[in-house]
């Protein structure tokens, strides 16, 4: 089960921290985690991920501005977002899977993710 929080409205240049409460993932299991977003009228895209082996990957579009981290026991996933821009606006989703996916595979959407949260809305506007 996944539940996102932390979305809201922010001005360009601002920052937000998203949190995803995760249940069912353990440090002993194959449990890659990722953040995705869907902007209005666009396809959902991978933003950042932590692979089953704790490798990390971040999409080029947010590199240097967004940072992913997790609770040590994988009970939560975080996304720190800085220097937000209008094109960062969208619904942000947390996702998990029971597989051996590496972080870059999660971001690219190579195999898909099996579990999804309901999303949290981020609006960047002046």
One Martini backbone bead per residue (centre of mass of N, CA, C, O) as a GRO file, in nm:
protein
  126
    1UNK     BB    1   0.097   0.035   0.021
    2UNK     BB    2   0.032   0.377  -0.098
    3UNK     BB    3   0.104   0.724   0.032
    4UNK     BB    4   0.074   1.047  -0.055
    5UNK     BB    5   0.253   1.359   0.031
    6UNK     BB    6   0.312   1.732  -0.001
    7UNK     BB    7   0.154   1.876  -0.176
    8UNK     BB    8   0.112   2.187  -0.381
    9UNK     BB    9   0.157   2.532  -0.377
   10UNK     BB   10   0.406   2.711  -0.579
   11UNK     BB   11   0.655   2.903  -0.658
   12UNK     BB   12   0.887   2.983  -0.847
   13UNK     BB   13   1.177   2.842  -0.683
   14UNK     BB   14   1.066   2.651  -0.503
   15UNK     BB   15   0.972   2.405  -0.245
   16UNK     BB   16   0.937   2.042  -0.192
   17UNK     BB   17   0.807   1.758   0.005
   18UNK     BB   18   0.774   1.427  -0.057
   19UNK     BB   19   0.562   1.157   0.066
   20UNK     BB   20   0.578   0.792   0.105
   21UNK     BB   21   0.387   0.551   0.227
   22UNK     BB   22   0.510   0.221   0.309
   23UNK     BB   23   0.377  -0.108   0.250
   24UNK     BB   24   0.543  -0.433   0.209
   25UNK     BB   25   0.837  -0.340   0.246
   26UNK     BB   26   1.163  -0.481   0.258
   27UNK     BB   27   1.500  -0.519   0.291
   28UNK     BB   28   1.479  -0.833   0.191
   29UNK     BB   29   1.340  -0.736  -0.060
   30UNK     BB   30   1.209  -0.689  -0.377
   31UNK     BB   31   1.187  -0.313  -0.383
   32UNK     BB   32   1.121  -0.097  -0.590
   33UNK     BB   33   1.124   0.268  -0.612
   34UNK     BB   34   0.904   0.548  -0.723
   35UNK     BB   35   0.875   0.850  -0.917
   36UNK     BB   36   0.595   1.009  -1.067
   37UNK     BB   37   0.456   1.201  -1.348
   38UNK     BB   38   0.159   1.406  -1.452
   39UNK     BB   39   0.087   1.613  -1.687
   40UNK     BB   40  -0.111   1.799  -1.850
   41UNK     BB   41  -0.153   1.615  -2.145
   42UNK     BB   42   0.047   1.389  -2.043
   43UNK     BB   43   0.262   1.158  -1.987
   44UNK     BB   44   0.390   0.946  -1.787
   45UNK     BB   45   0.685   0.993  -1.574
   46UNK     BB   46   0.994   0.938  -1.473
   47UNK     BB   47   1.197   1.072  -1.202
   48UNK     BB   48   1.259   0.862  -0.956
   49UNK     BB   49   1.483   0.604  -0.807
   50UNK     BB   50   1.495   0.286  -0.624
   51UNK     BB   51   1.640   0.008  -0.623
   52UNK     BB   52   1.673  -0.304  -0.494
   53UNK     BB   53   2.002  -0.213  -0.449
   54UNK     BB   54   2.004   0.116  -0.404
   55UNK     BB   55   1.992   0.242  -0.648
   56UNK     BB   56   2.004   0.553  -0.835
   57UNK     BB   57   1.765   0.769  -1.015
   58UNK     BB   58   1.743   1.051  -1.249
   59UNK     BB   59   1.602   1.261  -1.437
   60UNK     BB   60   1.714   1.503  -1.647
   61UNK     BB   61   1.481   1.718  -1.586
   62UNK     BB   62   1.575   1.701  -1.246
   63UNK     BB   63   1.860   1.730  -1.230
   64UNK     BB   64   1.973   1.902  -0.937
   65UNK     BB   65   1.660   1.936  -0.798
   66UNK     BB   66   1.608   1.633  -0.738
   67UNK     BB   67   1.562   1.412  -0.441
   68UNK     BB   68   1.613   1.084  -0.336
   69UNK     BB   69   1.467   0.888  -0.063
   70UNK     BB   70   1.477   0.668   0.233
   71UNK     BB   71   1.384   0.461   0.448
   72UNK     BB   72   1.565   0.214   0.588
   73UNK     BB   73   1.283   0.017   0.581
   74UNK     BB   74   1.089   0.113   0.349
   75UNK     BB   75   0.845   0.308   0.480
   76UNK     BB   76   0.968   0.541   0.294
   77UNK     BB   77   0.939   0.803   0.047
   78UNK     BB   78   1.135   1.064  -0.105
   79UNK     BB   79   1.096   1.416  -0.238
   80UNK     BB   80   1.318   1.662  -0.320
   81UNK     BB   81   1.223   1.995  -0.425
   82UNK     BB   82   1.386   2.228  -0.637
   83UNK     BB   83   1.352   2.481  -0.839
   84UNK     BB   84   1.075   2.529  -0.933
   85UNK     BB   85   0.860   2.482  -1.214
   86UNK     BB   86   0.598   2.495  -1.420
   87UNK     BB   87   0.681   2.204  -1.554
   88UNK     BB   88   0.628   2.051  -1.263
   89UNK     BB   89   0.348   2.025  -1.303
   90UNK     BB   90   0.150   1.776  -1.124
   91UNK     BB   91   0.108   1.442  -1.077
   92UNK     BB   92   0.228   1.253  -0.801
   93UNK     BB   93   0.380   0.926  -0.791
   94UNK     BB   94   0.392   0.627  -0.624
   95UNK     BB   95   0.605   0.329  -0.660
   96UNK     BB   96   0.597  -0.037  -0.678
   97UNK     BB   97   0.781  -0.356  -0.660
   98UNK     BB   98   0.832  -0.716  -0.732
   99UNK     BB   99   1.167  -0.685  -0.806
  100UNK     BB  100   1.491  -0.642  -0.994
  101UNK     BB  101   1.496  -0.344  -1.038
  102UNK     BB  102   1.649  -0.085  -1.154
  103UNK     BB  103   1.647   0.248  -1.142
  104UNK     BB  104   1.658   0.307  -1.452
  105UNK     BB  105   1.417   0.122  -1.521
  106UNK     BB  106   1.206   0.275  -1.369
  107UNK     BB  107   1.232   0.552  -1.508
  108UNK     BB  108   1.188   0.427  -1.804
  109UNK     BB  109   0.969   0.189  -1.793
  110UNK     BB  110   1.049  -0.104  -1.880
  111UNK     BB  111   0.839  -0.293  -1.671
  112UNK     BB  112   0.706  -0.164  -1.457
  113UNK     BB  113   0.454  -0.117  -1.200
  114UNK     BB  114   0.239  -0.271  -0.954
  115UNK     BB  115   0.232  -0.016  -0.751
  116UNK     BB  116  -0.001   0.250  -0.648
  117UNK     BB  117  -0.081   0.555  -0.589
  118UNK     BB  118  -0.300   0.846  -0.597
  119UNK     BB  119  -0.155   1.102  -0.540
  120UNK     BB  120   0.001   1.436  -0.574
  121UNK     BB  121  -0.036   1.778  -0.606
  122UNK     BB  122   0.157   1.997  -0.821
  123UNK     BB  123   0.188   2.362  -0.813
  124UNK     BB  124   0.344   2.594  -1.043
  125UNK     BB  125   0.290   2.941  -0.956
  126UNK     BB  126   0.241   3.304  -0.977
   0.00000   0.00000   0.00000
